[in-house]
Short mmCIF file of C-alpha atoms and ligand atoms in Angstrom, two decimals:
data_model
loop_
_atom_site.label_atom_id
_atom_site.label_comp_id
_atom_site.label_asym_id
_atom_site.label_seq_id
_atom_site.Cartn_x
_atom_site.Cartn_y
_atom_site.Cartn_z
CA UNK I 7 19.50 -92.47 -90.53
CA UNK I 8 16.46 -92.06 -88.33
CA UNK I 9 14.22 -94.89 -87.22
CA UNK I 10 16.02 -97.74 -88.93
CA UNK I 11 14.37 -101.17 -88.47
CA UNK I 12 15.95 -103.11 -85.62
CA UNK I 13 16.20 -106.60 -87.16
CA UNK I 14 15.96 -108.41 -90.49
CA UNK I 15 12.52 -109.99 -90.30
CA UNK I 16 9.13 -109.16 -88.82
CA UNK I 17 7.15 -112.23 -87.82
CA UNK I 18 4.13 -112.73 -85.59
CA UNK I 19 4.05 -109.09 -84.52
CA UNK I 20 7.72 -108.65 -83.63
CA UNK I 21 11.18 -108.17 -85.07
CA UNK I 22 13.09 -111.43 -85.45
CA UNK I 23 16.80 -111.84 -86.12
CA UNK I 24 18.65 -114.90 -87.35
CA UNK I 25 22.23 -114.14 -88.30
CA UNK I 26 22.78 -117.63 -89.69
CA UNK I 27 21.18 -116.50 -92.97
CA UNK I 28 23.28 -115.03 -95.81
CA UNK I 29 24.14 -111.39 -95.02
CA UNK I 30 22.67 -108.79 -97.39
CA UNK I 31 24.29 -105.36 -97.34
CA UNK I 32 22.05 -102.35 -97.76
CA UNK I 33 23.81 -99.64 -99.77
CA UNK I 34 22.92 -95.95 -99.95
CA UNK I 35 22.94 -95.40 -103.72
CA UNK I 36 24.03 -91.77 -103.44
CA UNK I 37 27.35 -92.63 -101.81
CA UNK I 38 27.88 -96.37 -102.17
CA UNK I 39 28.16 -96.65 -98.36
CA UNK I 40 26.83 -99.68 -96.50
CA UNK I 41 24.09 -98.39 -94.20
CA UNK I 42 22.72 -101.64 -92.81
CA UNK I 43 22.99 -105.40 -93.02
CA UNK I 44 20.09 -107.79 -92.99
CA UNK I 45 20.20 -111.58 -93.13
CA UNK I 46 18.37 -113.72 -95.65
CA UNK I 47 15.67 -115.91 -94.17
CA UNK I 48 16.66 -119.48 -93.44
CA UNK I 49 14.08 -122.24 -94.05
CA UNK I 50 13.24 -122.04 -90.32
CA UNK I 51 12.42 -118.32 -90.60
CA UNK I 52 10.25 -118.93 -93.68
CA UNK I 53 8.45 -121.70 -91.82
CA UNK I 54 7.91 -119.48 -88.77
CA UNK I 55 6.36 -116.77 -90.98
CA UNK I 56 4.03 -119.18 -92.78
CA UNK I 57 2.86 -120.78 -89.54
CA UNK I 58 2.28 -117.37 -87.91
CA UNK I 59 0.25 -116.25 -90.93
CA UNK I 60 -1.84 -119.41 -91.02
CA UNK I 61 -2.58 -119.28 -87.33
CA UNK I 62 -3.65 -115.63 -87.37
CA UNK I 63 -5.66 -115.60 -90.61
CA UNK I 64 -8.70 -117.64 -89.52
CA UNK I 65 -9.56 -115.31 -86.65
CA UNK I 66 -8.96 -112.18 -88.77
CA UNK I 67 -11.34 -113.50 -91.43
CA UNK I 68 -14.04 -113.88 -88.78
CA UNK I 69 -13.89 -110.21 -87.81
CA UNK I 70 -16.30 -107.84 -89.49
CA UNK I 71 -15.08 -105.80 -92.43
CA UNK I 72 -15.65 -102.65 -90.40
CA UNK I 73 -13.27 -103.86 -87.70
CA UNK I 74 -10.62 -104.88 -90.21
CA UNK I 75 -10.98 -101.62 -92.08
CA UNK I 76 -10.58 -99.59 -88.90
CA UNK I 77 -7.11 -101.08 -88.35
CA UNK I 78 -6.04 -100.27 -91.91
CA UNK I 79 -7.34 -96.70 -91.69
CA UNK I 80 -5.49 -96.19 -88.41
CA UNK I 81 -2.31 -97.47 -90.07
CA UNK I 82 -2.87 -94.96 -92.90
CA UNK I 83 -3.06 -92.13 -90.37
CA UNK I 84 0.16 -93.23 -88.67
CA UNK I 85 1.95 -93.44 -92.02
CA UNK I 86 0.88 -89.91 -92.90
CA UNK I 87 2.01 -88.59 -89.49
CA UNK I 88 5.42 -90.23 -90.04
CA UNK I 89 5.66 -89.37 -93.72
CA UNK I 90 8.90 -87.44 -93.31
CA UNK I 91 10.85 -90.14 -91.51
CA UNK I 92 9.46 -92.88 -93.79
CA UNK I 93 10.41 -90.82 -96.83
CA UNK I 94 13.96 -90.39 -95.53
CA UNK I 95 14.20 -94.16 -95.07
CA UNK I 96 12.83 -94.72 -98.59
CA UNK I 97 15.46 -92.33 -99.92
CA UNK I 98 18.23 -94.24 -98.11
CA UNK I 99 16.86 -97.58 -99.36
CA UNK I 100 16.38 -96.56 -103.02
CA UNK I 101 18.34 -93.34 -103.63
CA UNK I 102 15.21 -91.60 -104.96
CA UNK I 103 15.17 -87.87 -104.16
CA UNK I 104 13.40 -86.84 -100.98
CA UNK I 105 11.46 -84.36 -103.13
CA UNK I 106 9.83 -87.44 -104.72
CA UNK I 107 9.61 -89.80 -101.75
CA UNK I 108 7.82 -87.16 -99.65
CA UNK I 109 4.90 -87.23 -102.08
CA UNK I 110 4.97 -90.64 -103.79
CA UNK I 111 5.82 -93.44 -101.39
CA UNK I 112 4.50 -93.52 -97.81
CA UNK I 113 1.70 -91.22 -99.01
CA UNK I 114 0.75 -93.68 -101.74
CA UNK I 115 0.98 -96.55 -99.23
CA UNK I 116 -1.29 -94.62 -96.86
CA UNK I 117 -3.77 -94.05 -99.69
CA UNK I 118 -3.94 -97.81 -100.28
CA UNK I 119 -4.44 -98.53 -96.57
CA UNK I 120 -7.16 -95.88 -96.35
CA UNK I 121 -8.92 -96.92 -99.56
CA UNK I 122 -8.99 -100.65 -98.82
CA UNK I 123 -9.75 -99.91 -95.17
CA UNK I 124 -12.85 -98.09 -96.40
CA UNK I 125 -13.75 -100.87 -98.81
CA UNK I 126 -13.43 -103.69 -96.26
CA UNK I 127 -16.93 -103.26 -94.86
CA UNK I 128 -18.52 -103.16 -98.31
CA UNK I 129 -17.35 -106.63 -99.39
CA UNK I 130 -20.59 -108.53 -99.65
CA UNK I 131 -22.05 -111.27 -101.78
CA UNK I 132 -25.10 -111.38 -104.02
CA UNK I 133 -28.62 -112.71 -103.73
CA UNK I 134 -29.70 -114.44 -106.95
CA UNK I 135 -33.44 -115.23 -107.06
CA UNK I 136 -34.46 -118.44 -108.90
CA UNK I 137 -38.23 -118.46 -108.47
CA UNK I 138 -38.85 -120.13 -105.12
CA UNK I 139 -35.23 -121.15 -104.73
CA UNK I 140 -32.27 -118.84 -104.55
CA UNK I 141 -28.52 -118.67 -104.57
CA UNK I 142 -26.44 -116.48 -102.38
CA UNK I 143 -22.75 -115.80 -102.73
CA UNK I 144 -20.16 -115.15 -100.06
CA UNK I 145 -16.91 -113.32 -100.76
CA UNK I 146 -14.23 -115.22 -98.85
CA UNK I 147 -10.52 -114.58 -98.32
CA UNK I 148 -7.94 -116.79 -100.04
CA UNK I 149 -5.88 -117.53 -96.91
CA UNK I 150 -2.13 -116.89 -96.82
CA UNK I 151 -0.90 -114.48 -99.51
CA UNK I 152 2.74 -113.95 -100.47
CA UNK I 153 3.87 -110.58 -101.80
CA UNK I 154 7.24 -110.30 -103.58
CA UNK I 155 8.50 -106.80 -104.31
CA UNK I 156 10.77 -105.01 -106.75
CA UNK I 157 13.23 -102.40 -105.49
CA UNK I 158 11.84 -99.22 -107.02
CA UNK I 159 8.87 -98.59 -104.69
CA UNK I 160 9.51 -100.67 -101.55
CA UNK I 161 6.98 -98.92 -99.26
CA UNK I 162 4.30 -98.54 -101.92
CA UNK I 163 4.53 -102.13 -103.13
CA UNK I 164 4.38 -103.45 -99.54
CA UNK I 165 1.13 -101.49 -99.04
CA UNK I 166 -0.42 -102.03 -102.48
CA UNK I 167 -0.23 -105.77 -101.83
CA UNK I 168 -0.82 -105.78 -98.08
CA UNK I 169 -3.83 -103.44 -97.89
CA UNK I 170 -6.23 -105.32 -100.20
CA UNK I 171 -5.03 -108.69 -98.87
CA UNK I 172 -5.79 -107.68 -95.28
CA UNK I 173 -9.05 -105.92 -96.17
CA UNK I 174 -10.33 -109.20 -97.64
CA UNK I 175 -9.39 -111.16 -94.50
CA UNK I 176 -6.11 -112.72 -95.64
CA UNK I 177 -2.71 -112.85 -93.97
CA UNK I 178 0.36 -111.65 -95.85
CA UNK I 179 4.02 -112.61 -95.98
CA UNK I 180 6.02 -110.00 -97.86
CA UNK I 181 9.50 -110.53 -99.28
CA UNK I 182 11.09 -107.24 -100.31
CA UNK I 183 13.74 -107.06 -103.00
CA UNK I 184 17.15 -107.83 -101.56
CA UNK I 185 18.26 -104.39 -102.85
CA UNK I 186 15.74 -102.45 -100.71
CA UNK I 187 14.91 -104.51 -97.63
CA UNK I 188 14.22 -101.79 -95.05
CA UNK I 189 10.92 -100.04 -95.83
CA UNK I 190 8.53 -102.99 -95.67
CA UNK I 191 9.67 -103.62 -92.07
CA UNK I 192 8.37 -100.16 -91.11
CA UNK I 193 5.03 -100.94 -92.78
CA UNK I 194 4.78 -104.09 -90.64
CA UNK I 195 5.67 -102.13 -87.50
CA UNK I 196 3.01 -99.50 -88.23
CA UNK I 197 0.30 -102.08 -88.90
CA UNK I 198 0.94 -103.68 -85.49
CA UNK I 199 0.88 -100.26 -83.84
CA UNK I 200 -2.47 -99.62 -85.54
CA UNK I 201 -3.91 -102.73 -83.91
CA UNK I 202 -3.35 -105.45 -86.50
CA UNK I 203 -3.26 -108.79 -84.68
CA UNK I 204 0.16 -110.48 -84.70
CA UNK I 205 0.95 -112.81 -87.58
CA UNK I 206 -1.14 -111.11 -90.25
CA UNK I 207 1.61 -109.07 -91.91
CA UNK I 208 5.05 -110.65 -91.86
CA UNK I 209 8.23 -109.59 -93.64
CA UNK I 210 11.03 -112.00 -94.50
CA UNK I 211 14.23 -111.03 -96.26
CA UNK I 212 16.09 -112.87 -98.95
CA UNK I 213 17.02 -113.30 -102.57
CA UNK I 214 15.09 -115.10 -105.28
CA UNK I 215 15.49 -118.49 -103.56
CA UNK I 216 13.56 -117.27 -100.51
CA UNK I 217 10.82 -115.95 -102.81
CA UNK I 218 10.78 -119.27 -104.62
CA UNK I 219 10.47 -121.24 -101.39
CA UNK I 220 7.42 -119.16 -100.44
CA UNK I 221 5.84 -119.54 -103.87
CA UNK I 222 6.15 -123.33 -103.86
CA UNK I 223 5.02 -123.88 -100.27
CA UNK I 224 1.68 -125.72 -100.22
CA UNK I 225 0.51 -123.65 -97.23
CA UNK I 226 0.51 -120.50 -99.41
CA UNK I 227 -2.69 -119.71 -101.36
CA UNK I 228 -1.77 -116.68 -103.45
CA UNK I 229 1.30 -115.00 -104.89
CA UNK I 230 1.54 -111.38 -105.98
CA UNK I 231 4.80 -110.44 -107.68
CA UNK I 232 6.09 -107.07 -108.78
CA UNK I 233 9.17 -107.71 -110.88
CA UNK I 234 10.58 -108.35 -114.31
CA UNK I 235 9.00 -110.50 -117.01
CA UNK I 236 11.62 -113.30 -116.73
CA UNK I 237 11.02 -113.57 -112.96
CA UNK I 238 7.29 -113.36 -113.60
CA UNK I 239 7.42 -116.35 -115.92
CA UNK I 240 9.24 -118.41 -113.26
CA UNK I 241 6.97 -117.37 -110.40
CA UNK I 242 3.78 -117.76 -112.44
CA UNK I 243 4.66 -121.30 -113.50
CA UNK I 244 5.73 -122.30 -109.98
CA UNK I 245 2.44 -120.93 -108.62
CA UNK I 246 0.47 -122.69 -111.35
CA UNK I 247 1.96 -126.03 -110.33
CA UNK I 248 0.39 -125.49 -106.91
CA UNK I 249 -2.85 -124.10 -108.48
CA UNK I 250 -2.37 -120.84 -106.58
CA UNK I 251 -3.96 -117.50 -107.35
CA UNK I 252 -1.55 -114.96 -108.87
CA UNK I 253 -1.12 -111.29 -109.58
CA UNK I 254 1.83 -110.47 -111.85
CA UNK I 255 2.89 -106.81 -112.09
CA UNK I 256 5.75 -106.99 -114.55
CA UNK I 257 7.84 -104.84 -116.82
CA UNK I 258 7.02 -102.70 -119.84
CA UNK I 259 8.28 -100.77 -122.86
CA UNK I 260 5.35 -98.45 -123.10
CA UNK I 261 4.53 -96.05 -125.94
CA UNK I 262 3.88 -92.38 -125.32
CA UNK I 263 2.46 -90.84 -128.51
CA UNK I 264 2.68 -87.12 -129.22
CA UNK I 265 0.57 -85.83 -132.13
CA UNK I 266 1.33 -82.58 -133.98
CA UNK I 267 -1.62 -80.82 -132.34
CA UNK I 268 -0.54 -81.62 -128.77
CA UNK I 269 0.09 -78.91 -126.20
CA UNK I 270 3.88 -78.86 -126.47
CA UNK I 271 4.74 -78.17 -122.85
CA UNK I 272 2.29 -80.75 -121.54
CA UNK I 273 3.66 -83.38 -123.91
CA UNK I 274 7.25 -82.58 -122.91
CA UNK I 275 6.22 -82.65 -119.24
CA UNK I 276 4.56 -86.03 -119.74
CA UNK I 277 7.69 -87.40 -121.40
CA UNK I 278 9.87 -86.10 -118.55
CA UNK I 279 7.57 -87.64 -115.92
CA UNK I 280 7.39 -90.85 -117.91
CA UNK I 281 11.16 -91.24 -118.29
CA UNK I 282 13.09 -89.47 -115.55
CA UNK I 283 11.01 -89.73 -112.37
CA UNK I 284 12.77 -92.14 -109.97
CA UNK I 285 15.75 -91.96 -112.37
CA UNK I 286 13.65 -93.84 -114.90
CA UNK I 287 13.15 -96.86 -112.66
CA UNK I 288 9.39 -97.08 -113.09
CA UNK I 289 7.68 -100.06 -114.72
CA UNK I 290 4.98 -98.04 -116.49
CA UNK I 291 7.37 -95.51 -118.04
CA UNK I 292 6.65 -94.29 -121.56
CA UNK I 293 10.12 -95.06 -122.84
CA UNK I 294 9.18 -95.19 -126.52
CA UNK I 295 8.20 -91.59 -127.21
CA UNK I 296 6.62 -91.51 -130.68
CA UNK I 297 6.60 -87.90 -131.91
CA UNK I 298 4.73 -86.91 -135.09
CA UNK I 299 7.08 -85.39 -137.63
CA UNK I 300 5.52 -81.92 -137.65
CA UNK I 301 6.23 -81.33 -133.96
CA UNK I 302 9.50 -83.24 -133.64
CA UNK I 303 11.95 -80.33 -133.78
CA UNK I 304 9.91 -78.20 -131.40
CA UNK I 305 9.53 -81.17 -129.04
CA UNK I 306 13.27 -81.92 -128.91
CA UNK I 307 14.13 -78.22 -128.49
CA UNK I 308 11.68 -77.71 -125.62
CA UNK I 309 12.76 -80.98 -123.99
CA UNK I 310 16.41 -79.89 -124.09
CA UNK I 311 15.47 -76.53 -122.52
CA UNK I 312 13.48 -78.12 -119.71
CA UNK I 313 16.19 -80.68 -118.99
CA UNK I 314 18.47 -77.77 -118.06
CA UNK I 315 16.49 -77.46 -114.83
CA UNK I 316 17.22 -81.01 -113.68
CA UNK I 317 18.89 -80.70 -110.28
CA UNK I 318 21.12 -83.73 -109.95
CA UNK I 319 22.65 -84.26 -106.55
CA UNK I 320 22.23 -85.46 -102.98
CA UNK I 321 18.81 -87.09 -102.83
CA UNK I 322 18.41 -86.01 -99.19
CA UNK I 323 18.50 -82.38 -100.31
CA UNK I 324 14.94 -81.41 -101.12
CA UNK I 325 16.10 -79.23 -104.02
CA UNK I 326 17.39 -82.33 -105.86
CA UNK I 327 14.95 -83.64 -108.45
CA UNK I 328 17.08 -86.33 -110.07
CA UNK I 329 18.98 -88.89 -107.99
CA UNK I 330 21.19 -91.93 -108.48
CA UNK I 331 20.30 -95.35 -109.83
CA UNK I 332 19.42 -97.90 -107.15
CA UNK I 333 22.63 -99.94 -107.45
CA UNK I 334 25.94 -100.24 -109.25
CA UNK I 335 24.66 -103.26 -111.14
CA UNK I 336 21.53 -101.46 -112.36
CA UNK I 337 23.70 -98.52 -113.42
CA UNK I 338 25.94 -100.88 -115.39
CA UNK I 339 22.94 -102.44 -117.13
CA UNK I 340 21.74 -99.00 -118.19
CA UNK I 341 25.22 -97.96 -119.35
CA UNK I 342 25.23 -101.09 -121.51
CA UNK I 343 21.97 -99.97 -123.15
CA UNK I 344 23.32 -96.46 -123.77
CA UNK I 345 26.37 -98.00 -125.49
CA UNK I 346 24.06 -100.18 -127.62
CA UNK I 347 22.00 -97.13 -128.60
CA UNK I 348 25.15 -95.42 -129.85
CA UNK I 349 26.41 -98.57 -131.62
CA UNK I 350 23.13 -99.10 -133.40
CA UNK I 351 23.02 -95.53 -134.72
CA UNK I 352 20.60 -93.66 -132.44
CA UNK I 353 21.38 -89.93 -132.14
CA UNK I 354 22.34 -88.93 -128.57
CA UNK I 355 20.79 -85.53 -127.89
CA UNK I 356 21.20 -85.31 -124.10
CA UNK I 357 23.15 -87.00 -121.32
CA UNK I 358 24.61 -90.44 -121.91
CA UNK I 359 27.31 -90.36 -119.25
CA UNK I 360 28.01 -91.34 -115.67
CA UNK I 361 28.59 -88.47 -113.27
CA UNK I 362 32.05 -88.13 -111.74
CA UNK I 363 31.05 -88.44 -108.13
CA UNK I 364 30.45 -91.18 -105.57
CA UNK I 365 27.29 -93.19 -105.94
CA UNK I 366 25.48 -94.54 -108.97
CA UNK I 367 24.63 -91.42 -110.96
CA UNK I 368 23.78 -91.39 -114.64
CA UNK I 369 22.72 -88.32 -116.58
CA UNK I 370 19.15 -88.15 -117.85
CA UNK I 371 19.60 -89.36 -121.41
CA UNK I 372 17.66 -88.78 -124.64
CA UNK I 373 18.16 -90.52 -127.96
CA UNK I 374 16.44 -89.20 -131.10
CA UNK I 375 16.02 -90.85 -134.53
CA UNK I 376 15.47 -94.18 -132.79
CA UNK I 377 14.02 -96.93 -135.00
CA UNK I 378 11.80 -99.81 -133.96
CA UNK I 379 14.45 -102.49 -134.46
CA UNK I 380 17.04 -100.89 -132.14
CA UNK I 381 17.66 -102.64 -128.82
CA UNK I 382 16.83 -99.46 -126.87
CA UNK I 383 13.38 -99.43 -128.52
CA UNK I 384 12.66 -103.08 -127.82
CA UNK I 385 13.98 -103.96 -124.35
CA UNK I 386 13.04 -102.59 -120.96
CA UNK I 387 16.03 -100.53 -119.78
CA UNK I 388 14.73 -99.46 -116.35
CA UNK I 389 16.84 -96.34 -116.23
CA UNK I 390 16.79 -92.70 -117.37
CA UNK I 391 16.91 -93.32 -121.11
CA UNK I 392 14.25 -91.82 -123.38
CA UNK I 393 13.99 -93.07 -126.96
CA UNK I 394 12.32 -90.61 -129.36
CA UNK I 395 10.91 -92.19 -132.53
CA UNK I 396 9.33 -90.34 -135.48
CA UNK I 397 5.98 -91.20 -137.03
CA UNK I 398 3.75 -89.90 -139.84
CA UNK I 399 0.18 -91.00 -139.17
CA UNK I 400 -2.22 -92.53 -136.70
CA UNK I 401 -2.58 -96.03 -138.17
CA UNK I 402 1.18 -96.38 -138.47
CA UNK I 403 1.87 -95.32 -134.89
CA UNK I 404 -0.79 -97.63 -133.45
CA UNK I 405 0.69 -100.61 -135.26
CA UNK I 406 4.21 -99.74 -134.18
CA UNK I 407 3.20 -99.00 -130.59
CA UNK I 408 1.56 -102.43 -130.33
CA UNK I 409 4.48 -104.30 -131.93
CA UNK I 410 5.90 -105.46 -128.60
CA UNK I 411 5.38 -108.35 -126.20
CA UNK I 412 4.84 -105.88 -123.38
CA UNK I 413 1.52 -104.16 -122.60
CA UNK I 414 1.73 -102.28 -119.34
CA UNK I 415 0.97 -98.64 -120.15
CA UNK I 416 0.37 -96.21 -123.01
CA UNK I 417 -0.18 -92.48 -123.34
CA UNK I 418 -1.46 -90.09 -125.99
CA UNK I 419 -1.00 -86.32 -126.21
CA UNK I 420 -3.38 -84.56 -128.62
CA UNK I 421 -5.97 -81.79 -128.52
CA UNK I 422 -8.30 -83.92 -130.68
CA UNK I 423 -10.46 -85.77 -128.16
CA UNK I 424 -11.95 -88.20 -130.67
CA UNK I 425 -8.50 -89.18 -131.79
CA UNK I 426 -7.32 -89.54 -128.19
CA UNK I 427 -10.04 -92.05 -127.33
CA UNK I 428 -9.75 -93.85 -130.69
CA UNK I 429 -5.99 -94.33 -130.29
CA UNK I 430 -6.17 -95.36 -126.64
CA UNK I 431 -8.94 -97.80 -127.59
CA UNK I 432 -6.60 -99.43 -130.13
CA UNK I 433 -3.52 -99.66 -127.91
CA UNK I 434 -2.73 -102.95 -126.19
CA UNK I 435 -2.00 -101.77 -122.66
CA UNK I 436 -3.58 -102.05 -119.22
CA UNK I 437 -2.95 -98.59 -117.71
CA UNK I 438 -3.43 -95.69 -120.14
CA UNK I 439 -3.25 -91.91 -120.08
CA UNK I 440 -4.71 -89.10 -122.21
CA UNK I 441 -2.80 -85.81 -122.04
CA UNK I 442 -0.99 -87.05 -118.94
CA UNK I 443 1.48 -89.75 -117.96
CA UNK I 444 2.15 -92.07 -114.99
CA UNK I 445 -0.61 -90.98 -112.62
CA UNK I 446 -1.41 -93.91 -110.31
CA UNK I 447 -4.24 -93.03 -107.93
CA UNK I 448 -5.41 -95.89 -105.72
CA UNK I 449 -8.92 -95.54 -107.16
CA UNK I 450 -7.72 -96.60 -110.65
CA UNK I 451 -6.93 -100.21 -111.59
CA UNK I 452 -3.23 -100.73 -112.31
CA UNK I 453 -1.67 -103.57 -114.27
CA UNK I 454 -0.66 -104.87 -117.64
CA UNK I 455 -1.75 -107.04 -120.56
CA UNK I 456 0.34 -109.43 -122.69
CA UNK I 457 3.72 -110.19 -121.07
CA UNK I 458 3.36 -107.25 -118.65
CA UNK I 459 1.18 -109.20 -116.31
CA UNK I 460 -1.96 -110.76 -114.99
CA UNK I 461 -4.45 -109.25 -112.55
CA UNK I 462 -4.84 -105.69 -111.32
CA UNK I 463 -3.67 -103.81 -108.25
CA UNK I 464 -5.54 -100.92 -106.63
CA UNK I 465 -9.23 -99.98 -107.09
CA UNK I 466 -12.14 -102.33 -106.56
CA UNK I 467 -10.53 -104.66 -109.12
CA UNK I 468 -7.87 -105.71 -106.59
CA UNK I 469 -10.59 -107.25 -104.43
CA UNK I 470 -11.20 -109.89 -107.14
CA UNK I 471 -7.58 -110.95 -106.79
CA UNK I 472 -7.51 -111.30 -103.00
CA UNK I 473 -10.83 -113.06 -102.50
CA UNK I 474 -12.94 -115.82 -103.99
CA UNK I 475 -16.66 -116.38 -104.23
CA UNK I 476 -18.57 -119.23 -102.64
CA UNK I 477 -22.02 -119.81 -104.08
CA UNK I 478 -24.76 -121.47 -102.07
CA UNK I 479 -27.89 -122.91 -103.69
CA UNK I 480 -30.87 -122.86 -101.32
CA UNK I 481 -33.82 -125.11 -102.17
CA UNK I 482 -37.09 -124.17 -100.55
CA UNK I 483 -39.14 -127.18 -101.67
CA UNK I 484 -38.60 -130.93 -101.91
CA UNK I 485 -35.69 -132.55 -103.72
CA UNK I 486 -36.70 -134.38 -106.90
CA UNK I 487 -34.50 -137.36 -107.71
CA UNK I 488 -34.48 -139.86 -110.60
CA UNK I 489 -34.85 -142.82 -108.26
P1 NDP K 10 13.21 -108.93 -110.41
O1 NDP K 10 12.26 -109.62 -111.32
O2 NDP K 10 14.65 -109.18 -110.55
O3 NDP K 10 12.84 -109.27 -108.88
C1 NDP K 10 11.55 -109.07 -108.36
C2 NDP K 10 11.44 -109.81 -107.03
O4 NDP K 10 11.35 -111.22 -107.28
C3 NDP K 10 12.62 -109.61 -106.11
O5 NDP K 10 12.16 -109.55 -104.77
C4 NDP K 10 13.44 -110.86 -106.36
O6 NDP K 10 14.30 -111.15 -105.29
C5 NDP K 10 12.34 -111.89 -106.49
N1 NDP K 10 12.70 -113.10 -107.20
C6 NDP K 10 13.69 -113.30 -108.10
N2 NDP K 10 13.67 -114.58 -108.56
C7 NDP K 10 12.63 -115.20 -107.94
C8 NDP K 10 12.08 -116.54 -108.01
N3 NDP K 10 12.58 -117.48 -108.81
N4 NDP K 10 11.01 -116.83 -107.22
C9 NDP K 10 10.48 -115.88 -106.43
N5 NDP K 10 10.96 -114.61 -106.32
C10 NDP K 10 12.01 -114.27 -107.08
O7 NDP K 10 12.85 -107.39 -110.55
P2 NDP K 10 13.64 -106.13 -109.96
O8 NDP K 10 13.63 -106.19 -108.47
O9 NDP K 10 14.92 -106.00 -110.69
O10 NDP K 10 12.65 -104.93 -110.38
C11 NDP K 10 12.62 -104.38 -111.65
C12 NDP K 10 11.51 -105.00 -112.49
O11 NDP K 10 10.27 -104.88 -111.82
C13 NDP K 10 11.34 -104.29 -113.82
O12 NDP K 10 11.14 -105.23 -114.85
C14 NDP K 10 10.07 -103.49 -113.61
O13 NDP K 10 9.39 -103.19 -114.79
C15 NDP K 10 9.28 -104.37 -112.71
N6 NDP K 10 8.28 -103.60 -111.98
C16 NDP K 10 6.95 -103.77 -112.31
C17 NDP K 10 5.98 -102.99 -111.70
C18 NDP K 10 4.54 -103.19 -112.01
O14 NDP K 10 3.72 -102.86 -111.16
N7 NDP K 10 4.15 -103.69 -113.17
C19 NDP K 10 6.34 -101.96 -110.73
C20 NDP K 10 7.75 -101.91 -110.43
C21 NDP K 10 8.68 -102.68 -111.06
P3 NDP K 10 15.81 -110.51 -105.33
O15 NDP K 10 15.68 -109.08 -105.68
O16 NDP K 10 16.31 -110.69 -103.96
O17 NDP K 10 16.52 -111.30 -106.37
#
């Protein structure tokens, strides 16, 4: 593997090793081979990272937005120049096909660095006239921000959290998922090379306990988690106890609704993107595919035809468009859901099995005739399992689509534009799509409602979550007092 990180942690501008922490083996999901070992952060390492971040942040906040932005934009350029090697590393870390990682990971991270680099100089306050007197506001950084990542997009998540945090004048400590610890280290390396002062972007490895120790530390001002709803509940309540700012990007069970009048191939394409990209390990996936009865047979037939062109194999081969699951344990979880689907009476129309080869490969799987009460229609599976449900009319499908605790994403395929906007308007979800699915440009806010989260990543919205406003009342005349 090219350009592997040289130690477990990145603190105060340099790699740091401490082999007294618990070893964490990094496994290439396509073969099951151990490709690296990192060591979980000890309390001393966590302390070192927090102190480095605190020391560096004050000076960074004093720099102009233009200067801060220049560093981020330089980092974006370096990431794009090294896209190939970063994509190879992402593929080793996650198992996602190189065909995907070349266009969706370091490139998306670079977009975030470029976008927030551009925004940094525009972060100003307001002038509020009050007759003779006036109020002005100042947008200030929060201080030390902690980012905790899931394993599906390790480079992207490290940048989606780091770029807005740094643009606003904060320092960041990022803890990657223990399953994919390598990529965030390269992000830290690139930021330093781009001129980021030491201490502003630190990476510490570890399991949930390391994340928890960061979240509860009184020196930390903000926590941004990408993870599951159960972890989100724990992290949110721990952060609340310390009155910290939070962003929670959590799981989903999103509806993708296909009306009879939809363009068939676009709807099938949307369902494929929304269920099988990254082997289905995408939080915003449209895993409940509601198909109106009149188009159901044609939809399933066309889906089956297009699934014939899935190329399942070595993710390092650019011809492969469907790779392994991230880990043996995730594969076992998904196999459990497939078994439940069969037990509860869903009709298996494609896939359903594990491939007979090394690594953690499952077939892309489709169940039809799924009903709302089945486990595979209610719980987040986080694997390549599409559930197709039938519906008759608009009001019915809106009610059923909303009958979930989750609210991350939703999509509608129809040629009727009024209906598209009406239905999207009625769906309880944060990130929605009309005649498309799973696009995530940095310019668009991303995040969920209900149990799927709090706050938004990307776009100008993210600035609200990495900064706070100071308001200053200025009196021009004399102070009147009661006595
Ligand atoms: P987890 O919730 O298991 O873990 C997320 C991160 O939190 C990991 O780094 C984990 O460490 C850490 N963690 C676990 N327990 C604690 C704790 N008590 N305090 C602090 N940190 C903790 O999620 P997965 O990694 O399994 O990722 C899959 C989930 O992420 C899915 O539910 C998916 O929907 C969601 N997700 C959401 C996205 C969004 O933007 N809305 C995007 C991508 C994924 P460790 O792994 O070492 O245990």
